[in-house]
Amino acid sequence: MQTELSRTLGVEHAVFGFTPFPAVAAAISRAGGFGVLGAVRYTAPDDLKRDLDWIEAHAGDRPYGLDVVMPAKKVEGVSEADVEAMIPEGHRQFVRDTLAEHGVPELAEGEASGWRITGWMEQVARTQLDVAFDYPIRLLANALGSPPSDVVARAHDRGVLVAALAGSARHARKHQEAGIDIVVAQGYEAGGHTGEIATMVLTPEVVEAVDPLPVLAAGGIGSGQQVAAALTLGAQGVWLGSVWLTTTEADLHSPALTRKLLAAGSGDTVRSRALTGKPARQLRTEWTDAWDDAAGPGTLPMPLQGLLVAEAVSRIQKYEVEPLLGTPVGQIVGRMNSERSVQAVFDDLTRGFERAVDRINRIAGRSGQS
Amino acid sequence: MQTELSRTLGVEHAVFGFTPFPAVAAAISRAGGFGVLGAVRYTAPDDLKRDLDWIEAHAGDRPYGLDVVMPAKKVEGVSEADVEAMIPEGHRQFVRDTLAEHGVPELAEGEASGWRITGWMEQVARTQLDVAFDYPIRLLANALGSPPSDVVARAHDRGVLVAALAGSARHARKHQEAGIDIVVAQGYEAGGHTGEIATMVLTPEVVEAVDPLPVLAAGGIGSGQQVAAALTLGAQGVWLGSVWLTTTEADLHSPALTRKLLAAGSGDTVRSRALTGKPARQLRTEWTDAWDDAAGPGTLPMPLQGLLVAEAVSRIQKYEVEPLLGTPVGQIVGRMNSERSVQAVFDDLTRGFERAVDRINRIAGRSGQS
């Protein structure tokens, strides 16, 4: 699977793997893909430094990248306490009631909540970048909007390509105007923040909109057949996030969550504002149902919702309260049915890709070529 | 584009075109595809007979099929008046108010509403079949659920293949158990009734679920690239409905609606219950907004909603009241940007398909073959 972009980056397969786990990122790069480490959970620079050191030691000199969350709208000068104060008491009570209903225990004294709003603040993302630019990262991806122009310039000075996610052609053109190098077209079926337009329609639309910029297709891709389909649609690579969650290298810290992911079908996700205040696809749970229920208080806008539920989500995860336990994941969860190594996933992707190319050649009457 | 199914049916391209217009159906078959006439609007057997005669005269001896709507749940013994009586007065008032707000004129005395619930009743569908089985149709498709077993048997006795639409693997397996021959996997991005699972995920899932039955991929397909992607995903053909709406052979009876379709982007559709009571993708309009608005009365279940809005929809269409004017259509509407003949659409599909196969061969390093 070689495209102009995969050749530029010096990887064997045009498969980009997004993951919050350093071990998965390194394994993706070792397997011939391009591992991208999600940085949102690193609030302490030393933690990020430690994990990038680990990747350096384990990626076998293969290229890799970093994904940060740098919102287009600045929230500098606003403290977490300021934001906390904007959350209505009725919503706080709803969180307490829903947790109590399911008997979710409190965290122990001094236990931090796993997910903090700080990871979403530009200041924190900039600290992450200060760390990351000391490492030979080849790609910097931004999950929400275009990164600020000085960040783009700083990346380009270091020969780092900049990617940004888009859910529409209009959004993608804005990235192009902001000087980014690669657009990740994130279809409706993808895990995490998504728009309404499905990958089959979105990919060629974005490819056409930002030509000649390379586009990575994201959403609904977990097999070699789907990789082939996405590349057929004009993408220069695929961006996979969900499939790595059930690899043996992933560290979900929750056997119950892994079991839920392995058991879930493609219809068991929902695009809900429950997690961050913006629509994000995730496992459908009694937690998302409670927030999406017309009888409840409804969700708050970003970043209030994320701050409101952060501690609750930590408690649900720590105590593995199954009915409430979820994670961002795409519709492809339906084919994540066994725990496998990253290398095994890659072998499956590449073999499936070759079979899919054989198939389309037969259909096209180019049978001598397959 | 040749698959086992296209060879069985004796068509040049594995492209199935669904359309309510006889001229479009005939043109699709003449162009080397497989035209399928939607029969829901034919309440009078003679009208259907006249249009099938027309297709016979104009399809150039190419094969074609018929699509009926035969709900899984019988509504025999229930008259339209019985159903009318179940509609709350508040909903009727909401229809009147919304039409009045937009100054939509009344129909003239004796003018029939274009869409009647009768077309959805099993008795009417059976009358349509009595007519259709006198013609050499090769395919009978059912849009809602599996057709009754005696209908499947009757089709098979005449060598007619039976197809049914499915939005999930579970739904597709039910069709297989009911003895149908072909599953149309209808993705989230499709026009008309759809589920939540996007084509990229749904197609391979349904292919695997009903193997060895052939599957047609529907939803998000309007270019040769998308045809190639869908066939790469394991489909034995593609099922296209939206793209024909803006062909020169289509007869929408509304220049304003054609203009709206040509201008719409992929983000201008909505999956709404406004038309039939079940989620169906259509142009987003002030009409769908009114029904989807939490401040309104909300939609009624099928078949009440369809009956409730039938006359209103006729009035909106007849008087071309632009803010309210819509039609079922998929996200692919974003690339329907010019009126072209069916043959021109086909030329585009086949050329785009060949280019897409060239592209994937280059990526797969089989460049000598493209």
CSV table of C-alpha atoms in Angstrom, one decimal, chain A residues 19 38 41 77 106 136 141-142 144 148 163 172 178 184 196 213-214 244 246 262 272 274 283 303 305 307 336 354 361:
chain,number,residue,atom,x,y,z
A,19,THR,CA,-3.8,5.6,19.8
A,38,GLY,CA,-2.7,10.9,21.3
A,41,ARG,CA,-4.2,12.8,28.6
A,77,GLY,CA,-7.0,33.5,30.9
A,106,GLU,CA,-16.4,7.4,45.3
A,136,PRO,CA,12.0,13.4,15.8
A,141,ALA,CA,-2.1,16.1,14.1
A,142,ASN,CA,-4.7,18.4,15.7
A,144,LEU,CA,-10.2,20.1,16.9
A,148,PRO,CA,-2.7,28.3,15.4
A,163,ALA,CA,-2.6,17.2,9.9
A,172,ALA,CA,-11.2,20.9,5.1
A,178,ALA,CA,-4.5,27.7,7.5
A,184,VAL,CA,-8.0,13.6,7.9
A,196,GLU,CA,-23.0,13.7,9.8
A,213,LEU,CA,-3.3,18.1,-0.5
A,214,PRO,CA,-3.2,14.5,0.6
A,244,TRP,CA,-6.2,-0.8,18.2
A,246,THR,CA,-8.6,-4.4,21.6
A,262,LEU,CA,-15.2,-7.5,21.9
A,272,SER,CA,-23.7,11.6,21.7
A,274,ALA,CA,-22.4,13.0,26.8
A,283,LEU,CA,-20.3,2.8,23.0
A,303,PRO,CA,-15.9,22.4,27.6
A,305,GLN,CA,-19.8,18.9,29.8
A,307,LEU,CA,-15.5,19.1,33.1
A,336,MET,CA,-13.4,-6.2,16.8
A,354,GLU,CA,-4.4,-7.8,-1.5
A,361,ASN,CA,-9.6,-6.7,-10.8
